[in-house]
Coordinates of C-alpha atoms and ligand atoms in Angstrom, one line a residue:
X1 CA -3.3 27.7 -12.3
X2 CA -1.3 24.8 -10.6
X3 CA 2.5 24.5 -10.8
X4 CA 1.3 20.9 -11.2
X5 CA 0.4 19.2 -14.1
X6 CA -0.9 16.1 -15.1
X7 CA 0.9 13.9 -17.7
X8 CA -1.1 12.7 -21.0
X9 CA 0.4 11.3 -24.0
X10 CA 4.0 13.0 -23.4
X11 CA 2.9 16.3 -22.3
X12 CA 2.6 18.2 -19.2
X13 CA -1.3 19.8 -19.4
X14 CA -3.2 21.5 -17.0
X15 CA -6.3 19.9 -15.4
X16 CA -9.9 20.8 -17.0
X17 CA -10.2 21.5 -13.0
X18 CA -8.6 22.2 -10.1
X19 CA -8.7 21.1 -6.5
X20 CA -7.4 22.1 -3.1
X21 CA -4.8 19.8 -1.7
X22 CA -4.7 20.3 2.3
X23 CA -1.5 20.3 4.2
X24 CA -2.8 17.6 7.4
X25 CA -0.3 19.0 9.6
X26 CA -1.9 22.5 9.2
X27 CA -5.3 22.2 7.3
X28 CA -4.0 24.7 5.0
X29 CA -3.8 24.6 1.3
X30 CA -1.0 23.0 0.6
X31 CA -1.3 23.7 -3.7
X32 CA -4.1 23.8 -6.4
X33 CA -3.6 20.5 -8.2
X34 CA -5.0 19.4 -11.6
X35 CA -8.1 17.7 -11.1
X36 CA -8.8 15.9 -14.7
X37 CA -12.7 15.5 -16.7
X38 CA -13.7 12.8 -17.9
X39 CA -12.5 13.4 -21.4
X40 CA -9.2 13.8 -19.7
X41 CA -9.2 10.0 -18.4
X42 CA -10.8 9.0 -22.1
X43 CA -7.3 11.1 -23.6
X44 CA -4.9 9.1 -21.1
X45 CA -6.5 5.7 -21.5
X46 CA -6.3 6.8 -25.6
X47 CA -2.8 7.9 -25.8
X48 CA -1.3 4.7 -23.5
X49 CA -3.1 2.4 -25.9
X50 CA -1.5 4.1 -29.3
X51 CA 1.8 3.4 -27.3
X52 CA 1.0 -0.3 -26.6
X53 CA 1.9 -1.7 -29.7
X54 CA 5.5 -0.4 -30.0
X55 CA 5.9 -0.3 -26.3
X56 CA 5.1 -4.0 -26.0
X57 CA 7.3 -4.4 -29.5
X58 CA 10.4 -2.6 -27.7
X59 CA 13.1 -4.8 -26.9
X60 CA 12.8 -5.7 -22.6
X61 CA 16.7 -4.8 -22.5
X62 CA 15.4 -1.0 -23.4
X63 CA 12.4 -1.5 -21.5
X64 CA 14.9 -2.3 -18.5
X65 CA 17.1 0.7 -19.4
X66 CA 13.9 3.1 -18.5
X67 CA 13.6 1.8 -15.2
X68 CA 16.9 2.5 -14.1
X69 CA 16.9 5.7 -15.6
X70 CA 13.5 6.5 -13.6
X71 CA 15.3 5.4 -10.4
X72 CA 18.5 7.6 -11.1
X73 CA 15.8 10.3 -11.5
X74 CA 14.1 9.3 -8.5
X75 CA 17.3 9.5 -5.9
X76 CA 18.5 12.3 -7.5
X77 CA 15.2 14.5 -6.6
X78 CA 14.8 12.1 -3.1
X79 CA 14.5 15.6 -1.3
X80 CA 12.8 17.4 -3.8
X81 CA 10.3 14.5 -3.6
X82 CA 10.6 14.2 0.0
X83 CA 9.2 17.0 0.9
X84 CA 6.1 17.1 -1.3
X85 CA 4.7 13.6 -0.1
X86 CA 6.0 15.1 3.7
X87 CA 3.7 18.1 3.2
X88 CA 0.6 16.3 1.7
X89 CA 0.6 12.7 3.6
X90 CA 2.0 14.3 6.7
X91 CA 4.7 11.6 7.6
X92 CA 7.7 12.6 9.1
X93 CA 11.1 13.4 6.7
X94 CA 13.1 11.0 7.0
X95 CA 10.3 8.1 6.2
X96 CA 9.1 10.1 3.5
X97 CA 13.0 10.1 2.2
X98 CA 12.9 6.4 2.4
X99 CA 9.8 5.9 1.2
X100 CA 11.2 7.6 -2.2
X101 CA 14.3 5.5 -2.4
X102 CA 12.6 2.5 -1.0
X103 CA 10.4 3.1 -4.7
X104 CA 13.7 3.8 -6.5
X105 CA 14.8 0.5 -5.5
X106 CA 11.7 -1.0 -6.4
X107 CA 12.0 0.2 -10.3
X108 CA 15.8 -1.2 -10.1
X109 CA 14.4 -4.8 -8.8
X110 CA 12.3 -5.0 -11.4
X111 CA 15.1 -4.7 -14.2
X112 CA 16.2 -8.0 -12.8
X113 CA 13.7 -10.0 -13.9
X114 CA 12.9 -11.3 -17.1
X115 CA 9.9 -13.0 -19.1
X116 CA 11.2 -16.1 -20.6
X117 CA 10.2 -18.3 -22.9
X118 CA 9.0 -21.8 -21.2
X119 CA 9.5 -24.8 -23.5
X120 CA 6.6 -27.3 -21.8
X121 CA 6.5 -30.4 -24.3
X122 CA 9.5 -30.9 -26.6
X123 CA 8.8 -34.2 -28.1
X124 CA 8.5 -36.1 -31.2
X125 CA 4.7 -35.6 -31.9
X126 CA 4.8 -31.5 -30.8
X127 CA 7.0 -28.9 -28.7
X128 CA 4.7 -26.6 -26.7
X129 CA 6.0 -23.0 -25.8
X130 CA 4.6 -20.9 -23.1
X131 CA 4.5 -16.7 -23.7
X132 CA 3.9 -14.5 -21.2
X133 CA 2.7 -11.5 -23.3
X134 CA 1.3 -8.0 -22.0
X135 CA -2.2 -7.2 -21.8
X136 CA -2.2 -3.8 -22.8
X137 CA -3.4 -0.6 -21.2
X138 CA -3.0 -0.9 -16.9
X139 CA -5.1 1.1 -14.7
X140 CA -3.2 1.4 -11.2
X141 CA -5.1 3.2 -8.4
X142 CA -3.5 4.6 -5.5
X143 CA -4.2 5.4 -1.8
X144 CA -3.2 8.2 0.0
X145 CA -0.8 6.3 2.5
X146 CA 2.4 5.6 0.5
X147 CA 1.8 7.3 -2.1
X148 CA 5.3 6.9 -3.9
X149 CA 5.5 3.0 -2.5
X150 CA 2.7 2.1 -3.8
X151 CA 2.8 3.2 -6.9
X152 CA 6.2 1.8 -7.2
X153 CA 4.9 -2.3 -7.0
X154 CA 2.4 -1.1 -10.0
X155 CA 4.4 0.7 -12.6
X156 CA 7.8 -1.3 -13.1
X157 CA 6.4 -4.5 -13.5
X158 CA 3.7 -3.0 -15.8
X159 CA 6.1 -1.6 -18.0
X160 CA 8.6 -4.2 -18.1
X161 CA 6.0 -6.4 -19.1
X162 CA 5.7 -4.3 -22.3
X163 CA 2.0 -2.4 -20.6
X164 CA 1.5 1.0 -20.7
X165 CA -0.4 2.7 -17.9
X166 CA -2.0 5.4 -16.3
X167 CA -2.0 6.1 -12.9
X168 CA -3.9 7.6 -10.6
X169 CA -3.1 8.5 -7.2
X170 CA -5.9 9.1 -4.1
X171 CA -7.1 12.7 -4.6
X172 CA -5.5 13.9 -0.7
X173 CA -2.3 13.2 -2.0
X174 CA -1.8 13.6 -6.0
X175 CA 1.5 15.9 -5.7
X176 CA 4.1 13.6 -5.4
X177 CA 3.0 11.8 -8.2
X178 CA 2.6 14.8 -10.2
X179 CA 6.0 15.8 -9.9
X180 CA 6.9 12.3 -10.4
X181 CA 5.1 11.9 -13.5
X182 CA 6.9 15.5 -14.7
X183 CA 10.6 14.2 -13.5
X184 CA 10.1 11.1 -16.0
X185 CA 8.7 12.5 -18.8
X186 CA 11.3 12.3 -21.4
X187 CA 12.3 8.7 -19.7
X188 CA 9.9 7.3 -21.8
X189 CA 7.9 7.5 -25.3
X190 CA 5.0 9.6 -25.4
X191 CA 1.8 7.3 -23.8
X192 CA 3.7 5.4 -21.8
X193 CA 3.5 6.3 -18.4
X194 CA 0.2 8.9 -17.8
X195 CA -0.5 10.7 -14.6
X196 CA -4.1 11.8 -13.8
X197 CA -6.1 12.6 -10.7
X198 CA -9.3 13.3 -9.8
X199 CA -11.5 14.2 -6.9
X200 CA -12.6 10.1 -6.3
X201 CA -15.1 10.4 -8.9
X202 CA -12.7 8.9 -12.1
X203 CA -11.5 5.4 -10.6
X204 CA -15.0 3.7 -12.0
X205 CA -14.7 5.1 -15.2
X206 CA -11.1 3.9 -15.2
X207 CA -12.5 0.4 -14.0
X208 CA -14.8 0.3 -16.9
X209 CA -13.0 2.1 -19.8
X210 CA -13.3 -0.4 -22.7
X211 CA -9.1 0.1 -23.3
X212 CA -8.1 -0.8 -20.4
X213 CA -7.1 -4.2 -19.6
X214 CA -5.9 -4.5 -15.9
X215 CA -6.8 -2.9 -13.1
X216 CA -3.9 -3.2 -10.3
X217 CA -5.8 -1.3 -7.4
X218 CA -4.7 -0.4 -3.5
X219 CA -7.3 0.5 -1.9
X220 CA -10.1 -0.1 0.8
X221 CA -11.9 -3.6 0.4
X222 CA -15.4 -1.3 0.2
X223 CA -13.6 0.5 -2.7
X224 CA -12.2 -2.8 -4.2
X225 CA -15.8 -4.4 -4.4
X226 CA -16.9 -2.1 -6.8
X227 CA -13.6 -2.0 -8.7
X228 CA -14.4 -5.7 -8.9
X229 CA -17.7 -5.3 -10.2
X230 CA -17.1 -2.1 -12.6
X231 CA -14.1 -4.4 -14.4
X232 CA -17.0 -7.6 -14.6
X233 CA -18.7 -6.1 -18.0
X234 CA -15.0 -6.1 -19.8
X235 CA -13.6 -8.9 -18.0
X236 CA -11.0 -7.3 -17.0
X237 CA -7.5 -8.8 -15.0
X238 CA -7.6 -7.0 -11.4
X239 CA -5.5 -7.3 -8.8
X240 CA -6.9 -5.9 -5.7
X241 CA -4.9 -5.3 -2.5
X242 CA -7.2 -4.1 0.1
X243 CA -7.7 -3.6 3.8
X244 CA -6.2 -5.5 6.9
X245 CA -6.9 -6.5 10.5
X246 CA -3.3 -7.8 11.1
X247 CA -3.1 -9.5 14.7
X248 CA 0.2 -10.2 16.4
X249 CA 0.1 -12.9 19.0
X250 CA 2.9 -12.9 21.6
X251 CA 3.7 -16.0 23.3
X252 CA 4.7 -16.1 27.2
X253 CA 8.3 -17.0 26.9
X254 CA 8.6 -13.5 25.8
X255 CA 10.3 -10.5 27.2
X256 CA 8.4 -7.6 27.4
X257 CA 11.1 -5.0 27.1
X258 CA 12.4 -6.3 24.5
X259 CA 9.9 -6.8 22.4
X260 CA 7.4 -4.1 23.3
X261 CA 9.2 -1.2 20.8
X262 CA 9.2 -3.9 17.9
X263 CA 5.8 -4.1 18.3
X264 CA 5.0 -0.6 18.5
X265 CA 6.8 0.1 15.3
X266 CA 4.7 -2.4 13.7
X267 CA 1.6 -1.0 15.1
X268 CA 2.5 3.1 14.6
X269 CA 4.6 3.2 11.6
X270 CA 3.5 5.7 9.2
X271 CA 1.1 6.2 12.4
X272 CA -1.1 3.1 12.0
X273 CA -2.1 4.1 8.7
X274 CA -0.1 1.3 6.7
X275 CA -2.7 -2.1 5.4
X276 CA -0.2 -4.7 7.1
X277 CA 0.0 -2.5 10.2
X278 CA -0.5 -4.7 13.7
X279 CA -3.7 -3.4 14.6
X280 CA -4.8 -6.1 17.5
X281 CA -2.4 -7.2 19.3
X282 CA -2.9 -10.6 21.7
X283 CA -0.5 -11.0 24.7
X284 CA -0.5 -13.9 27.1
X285 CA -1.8 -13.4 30.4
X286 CA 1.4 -14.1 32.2
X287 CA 2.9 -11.0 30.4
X288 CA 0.0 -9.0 29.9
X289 CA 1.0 -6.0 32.5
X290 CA 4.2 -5.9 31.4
X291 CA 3.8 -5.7 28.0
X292 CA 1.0 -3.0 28.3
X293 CA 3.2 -1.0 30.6
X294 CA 5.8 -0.8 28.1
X295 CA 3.8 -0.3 24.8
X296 CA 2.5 2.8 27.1
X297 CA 5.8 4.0 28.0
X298 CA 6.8 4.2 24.3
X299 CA 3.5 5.6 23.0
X300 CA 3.8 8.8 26.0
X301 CA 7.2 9.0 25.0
X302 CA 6.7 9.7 20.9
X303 CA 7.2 12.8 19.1
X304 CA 3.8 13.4 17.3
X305 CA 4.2 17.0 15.3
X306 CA 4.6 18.5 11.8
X307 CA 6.5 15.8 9.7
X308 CA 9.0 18.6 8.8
X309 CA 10.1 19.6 12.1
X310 CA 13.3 17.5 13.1
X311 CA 12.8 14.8 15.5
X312 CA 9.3 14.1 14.7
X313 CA 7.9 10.0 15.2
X314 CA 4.3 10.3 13.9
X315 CA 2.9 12.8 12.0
X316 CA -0.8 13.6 11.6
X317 CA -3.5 11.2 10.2
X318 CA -3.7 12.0 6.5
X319 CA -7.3 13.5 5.7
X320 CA -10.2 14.8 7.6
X321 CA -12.2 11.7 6.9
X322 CA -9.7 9.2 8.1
X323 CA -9.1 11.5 11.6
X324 CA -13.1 12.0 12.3
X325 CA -13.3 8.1 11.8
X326 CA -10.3 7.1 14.1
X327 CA -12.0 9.4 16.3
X328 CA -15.1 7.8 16.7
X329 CA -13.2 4.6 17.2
X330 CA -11.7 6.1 19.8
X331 CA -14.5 7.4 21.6
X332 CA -15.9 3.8 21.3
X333 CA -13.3 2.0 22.6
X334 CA -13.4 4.3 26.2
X335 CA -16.5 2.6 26.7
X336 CA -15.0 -0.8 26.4
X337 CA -11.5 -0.7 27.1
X338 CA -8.8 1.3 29.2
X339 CA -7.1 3.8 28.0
X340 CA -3.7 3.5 29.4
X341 CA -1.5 6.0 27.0
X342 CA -2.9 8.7 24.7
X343 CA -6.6 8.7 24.2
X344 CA -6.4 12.9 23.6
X345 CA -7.0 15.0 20.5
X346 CA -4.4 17.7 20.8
X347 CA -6.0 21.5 20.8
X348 CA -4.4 22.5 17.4
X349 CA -4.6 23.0 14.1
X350 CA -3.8 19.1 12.0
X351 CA -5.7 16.0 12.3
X352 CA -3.4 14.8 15.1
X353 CA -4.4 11.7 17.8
X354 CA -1.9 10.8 20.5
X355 CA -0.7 7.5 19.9
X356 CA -3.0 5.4 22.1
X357 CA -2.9 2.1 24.0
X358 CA -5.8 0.0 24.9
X359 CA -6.0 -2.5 27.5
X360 CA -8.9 -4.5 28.9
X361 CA -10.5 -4.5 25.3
X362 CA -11.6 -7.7 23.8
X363 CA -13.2 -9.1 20.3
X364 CA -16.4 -8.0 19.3
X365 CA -15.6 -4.0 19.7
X366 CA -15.1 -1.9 16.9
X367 CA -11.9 -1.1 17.4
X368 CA -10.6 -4.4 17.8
X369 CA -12.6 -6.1 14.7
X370 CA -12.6 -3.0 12.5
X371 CA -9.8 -1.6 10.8
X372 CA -9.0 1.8 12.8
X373 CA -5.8 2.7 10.1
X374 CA -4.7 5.2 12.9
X375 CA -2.7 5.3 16.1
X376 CA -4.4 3.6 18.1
X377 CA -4.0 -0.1 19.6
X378 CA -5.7 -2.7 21.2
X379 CA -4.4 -5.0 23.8
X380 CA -6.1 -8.2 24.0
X381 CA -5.4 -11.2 27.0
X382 CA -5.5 -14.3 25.7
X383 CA -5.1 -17.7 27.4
X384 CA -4.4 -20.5 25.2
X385 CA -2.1 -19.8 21.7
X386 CA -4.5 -21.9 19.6
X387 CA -7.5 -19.8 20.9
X388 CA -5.7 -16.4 20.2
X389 CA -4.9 -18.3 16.6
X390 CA -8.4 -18.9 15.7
X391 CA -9.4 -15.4 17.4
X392 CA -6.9 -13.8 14.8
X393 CA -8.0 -16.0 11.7
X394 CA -12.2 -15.0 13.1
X395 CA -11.5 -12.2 10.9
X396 CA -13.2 -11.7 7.4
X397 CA -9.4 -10.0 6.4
X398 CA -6.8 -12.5 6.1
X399 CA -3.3 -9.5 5.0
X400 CA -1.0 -10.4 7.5
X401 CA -0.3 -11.4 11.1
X402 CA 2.7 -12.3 13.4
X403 CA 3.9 -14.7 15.9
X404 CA 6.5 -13.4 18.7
X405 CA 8.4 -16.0 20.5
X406 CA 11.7 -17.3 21.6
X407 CA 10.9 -20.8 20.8
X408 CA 10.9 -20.3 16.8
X409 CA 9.6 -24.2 16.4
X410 CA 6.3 -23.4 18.4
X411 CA 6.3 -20.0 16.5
X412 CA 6.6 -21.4 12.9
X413 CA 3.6 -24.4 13.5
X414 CA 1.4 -21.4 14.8
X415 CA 2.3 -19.4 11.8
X416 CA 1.4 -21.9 9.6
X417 CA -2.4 -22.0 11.5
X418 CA -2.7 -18.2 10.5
X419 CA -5.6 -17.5 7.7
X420 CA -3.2 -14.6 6.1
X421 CA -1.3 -13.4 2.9
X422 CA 1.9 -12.9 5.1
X423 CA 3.0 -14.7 8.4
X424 CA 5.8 -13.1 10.5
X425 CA 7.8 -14.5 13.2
X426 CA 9.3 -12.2 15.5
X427 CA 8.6 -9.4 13.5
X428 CA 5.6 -7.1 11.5
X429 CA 5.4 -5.6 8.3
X430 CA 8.8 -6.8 6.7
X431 CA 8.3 -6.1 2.6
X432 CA 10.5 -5.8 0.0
X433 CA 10.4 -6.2 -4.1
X434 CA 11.3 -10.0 -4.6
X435 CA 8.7 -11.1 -1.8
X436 CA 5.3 -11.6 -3.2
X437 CA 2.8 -9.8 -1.3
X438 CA -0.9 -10.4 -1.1
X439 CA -4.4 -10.8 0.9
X440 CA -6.2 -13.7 2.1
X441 CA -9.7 -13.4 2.4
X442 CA -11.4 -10.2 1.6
X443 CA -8.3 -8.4 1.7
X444 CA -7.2 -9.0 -1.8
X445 CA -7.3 -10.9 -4.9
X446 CA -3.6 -11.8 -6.6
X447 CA -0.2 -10.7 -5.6
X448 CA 2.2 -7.7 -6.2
X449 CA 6.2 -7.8 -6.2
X450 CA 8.0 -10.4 -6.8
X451 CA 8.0 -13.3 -10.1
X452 CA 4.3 -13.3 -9.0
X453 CA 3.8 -9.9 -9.1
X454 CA 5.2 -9.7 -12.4
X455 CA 3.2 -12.5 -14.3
X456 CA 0.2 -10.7 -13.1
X457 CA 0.7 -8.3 -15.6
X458 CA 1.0 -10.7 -18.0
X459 CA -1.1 -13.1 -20.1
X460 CA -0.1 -16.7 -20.8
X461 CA -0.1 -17.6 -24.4
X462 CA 0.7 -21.4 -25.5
X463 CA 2.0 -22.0 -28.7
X464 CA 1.7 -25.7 -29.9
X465 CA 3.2 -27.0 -32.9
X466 CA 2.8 -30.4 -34.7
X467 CA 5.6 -32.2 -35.8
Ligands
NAD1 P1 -9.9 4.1 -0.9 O1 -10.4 2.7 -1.3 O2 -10.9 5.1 -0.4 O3 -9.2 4.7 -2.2 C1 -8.2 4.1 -2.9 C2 -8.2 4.6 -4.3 O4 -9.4 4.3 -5.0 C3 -8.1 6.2 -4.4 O5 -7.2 6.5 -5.5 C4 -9.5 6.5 -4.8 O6 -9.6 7.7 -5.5 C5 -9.9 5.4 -5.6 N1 -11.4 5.2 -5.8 C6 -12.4 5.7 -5.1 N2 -13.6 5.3 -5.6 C7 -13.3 4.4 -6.6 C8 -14.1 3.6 -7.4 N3 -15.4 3.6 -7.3 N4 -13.5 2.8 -8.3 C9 -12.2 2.8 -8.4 N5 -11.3 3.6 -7.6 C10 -11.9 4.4 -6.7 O7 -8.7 3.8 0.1 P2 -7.9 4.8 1.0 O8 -8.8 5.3 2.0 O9 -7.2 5.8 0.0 O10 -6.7 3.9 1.5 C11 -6.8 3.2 2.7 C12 -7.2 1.8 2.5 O11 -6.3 1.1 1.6 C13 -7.1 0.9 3.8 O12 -8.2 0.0 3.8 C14 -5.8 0.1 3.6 O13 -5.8 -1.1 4.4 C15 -5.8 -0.1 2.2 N6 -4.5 -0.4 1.7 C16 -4.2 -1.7 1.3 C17 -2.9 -2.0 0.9 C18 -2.5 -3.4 0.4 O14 -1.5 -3.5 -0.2 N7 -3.3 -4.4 0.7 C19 -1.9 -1.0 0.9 C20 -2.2 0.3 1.3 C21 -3.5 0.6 1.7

């Protein structure tokens, strides 16, 4: 029996199954977790549509009053919380700990917002009203590398909308949203808010349950194509945010030591395994040794270790899978490229990699036109801005990019060329709850956060009356 439970229709309940959930940082069992059946999906999806109707009937004041409860719950068990999504996603502490408030402070955004009545045609002959009305049950599907985060841009707008939902985190990392699910239980009526998890085989009945409305998925793109087509024989609404190539292009007029450890936090964070992480990085020639001497220097010196020992910087990659694929990356990318930091597999238990620079590596390798999602970075010389532009844009991903420069007017019409969702200047992976965030290209379809994020959960409904 697990200590963790899944939450259907108000109560705490056991799994039909069980699975393993492995501790990266070890490869030990972590916990069991509840691994819901099928009929245990069918009972969620039931009990979060009898909730619609007085859910969606609930005035969005009290709607707005559960979210900041949830939040108050959230920082008050920050540790508590801390430590599970520590021990199963293998980050360090103390982004684990923001990572939890950083989702607190998304459900207290949301309560901000409101859904109101637009008044389009107020005339003699007719006055036309715009609704924005909930949809009904939301599916939200989770990865496994923020899993608190990440479920945080799905399930306050959902339910401030007047939605109900079930959610379903990735099956390496279901225990912080367990305990989540469990800490907020009597936030909300019975239905609301659900909690499964399964063992990747649920999502496509999720995606094609009759009752359910919206699919708001994180994910891989591979993944989101067949969320895409399971939610085609119910039309379903789907928002898809999917994978990322993110380049960064650094101009000459930089300086190398100063801007080398901004880059290398947007390129390691959360150990490369974040969608809008840098993960090819252009540098002009004139800087190129410099800046790949310093990214170097800051990748030997990083603390990689067990996420709950004090003073680690990166953690291990998150499941077996993802470290045998970074692997092989790895091992292709000594054929093309130098390795100039890192490069080594340590000899011990966890699925660590050395952060890892790569220098003389150019398009048309897998690591530099694939999406690696681990610690390890290619440095690409480029000649001409507008070349390493269109190099950038060549990809069939389009979630964000960045432009680092001094002159900020040269910067911003080069940002403005870039085929992605999000265009830094000066700096990589900036997000936060009022900014709208989404893909270009095949790396998504709609937006999260934000007014935009919001109306996604939503349907329009015009009312037009004759006068
Ligand atoms: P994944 O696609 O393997 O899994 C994501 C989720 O989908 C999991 O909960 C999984 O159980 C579920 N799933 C599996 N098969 C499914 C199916 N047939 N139908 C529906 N759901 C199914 O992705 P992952 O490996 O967990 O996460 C890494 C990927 O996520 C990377 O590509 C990364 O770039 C991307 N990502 C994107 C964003 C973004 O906002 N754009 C954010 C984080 C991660």
């Amino acid at each position: 029996m697990s200590p963790y439970k899944l939450l259907i229709g108000g109560r705490m309940a056991d799994g039909d199954l069980t699975m393993d959930v492995v501790n990266p940082a070890t490869e030990e069992v972590l916990a069991k977790a509840p691994r819901a059946s099928k009929a245990q999906l069918d009972e969620a999806v039931a009990a979060a549509k009898a909730a619609f109707p007085a859910w969606s009937a609930t005035p969005i004041a009290t709607r707005k009053a559960a979210l900041t409860a949830i939040a108050d719950v959230m920082e008050k068990n920050a540790g508590e919380l801390a430590r599970i999504l520590t021990q199963e996603q293998g980050k360090p502490l103390a982004d684990a700990t923001g990572e939890v408030y950083g989702a607190a402070a998304f459900f207290r955004y949301f309560t901000a917002l409101d859904l109101p009545v637009k008044v389009l045609d107020d005339s003699k002959d007719r006055r036309v009203e715009m609704h924005r009305k909930p949809l009904g049950v939301i599916g939200a599907i989770v990865p496994w590398n923020f899993p608190m985060i990440l479920m945080a841009f799905k399930v306050p707008p959902a339910l401030l909308a007047g939605n109900t939902i079930v959610v379903k985190p990735a099956p390496t990392t279901p225990l912080s949203t367990l305990r989540f699910g469990e800490l907020v239980k009597d936030l909300l009526p019975p239905g609301v808010l659900n909690v499964i998890t399964d063992a990747n085989d649920l999502g496509g009945a999720l995606t094609a349950h009759p009752d359910v409305r919206k699919i708001s998925f994180t994910g891989s793109t591979a993944t989101g194509r067949k969320v895409m087509a399971g939610a085609a024989e119910t039309l379903k609404r789907i928002t898809l945010e999917l994978g990322g190539n993110d380049a960064g292009i650094v101009l000459p007029d930089v300086n190398p030591k100063e801007t080398a450890p901004k880059l290398f936090q947007g390129a390691f964070q959360n150990n490369g395994q974040v969608c809008i992480a840098m993960k090819r990085l252009y540098v002009h020639e004139s800087i190129y040794d410099a800046m790949c001497d310093e990214l170097a220097a800051l990748a030997e010196q990083a603390v990689v270790g067990d996420g709950l020992e004090q003073g680690t910087q990166l953690g291990p990659l998150q499941n077996r899978m993802q470290f045998e694929k970074v692997k092989e990356i790895l091992a292709d990318a000594k054929k093309h490229g130098t390795i100039i930091a890192g490069g080594e597999v340590p000899d011990r238990p966890g699925y660590f990699i050395k952060p890892t620079i790569v220098r003389d590596i150019t398009d048309g390798t897998r690591l530099v036109d694939e999406e690696q999602f681990g610690p390890v970075l290619p440095v690409i010389k480029y000649s001409d801005p507008e070349d390493a532009v269109a190099r950038a844009n060549a990809s069939p991903y389009g979630l964000g990019g960045s432009i680092w420069s001094t002159d900020l007017d040269k910067a911003y019409a080069l940002a403005n060329q870039m085929n992605s969702g999000t265009v830094w200047v000066n700096k990589h992976a900036d997000l936060a709850p009022n900014i709208p965030f989404g893909g270009a290209g095949q790396s998504g379809l709609g937006s999260e956060l934000g007014e935009e994020g919001l109306a996604e959960f939503t349907q329009v409904q015009v009312i037009n009356v004759a006068r």
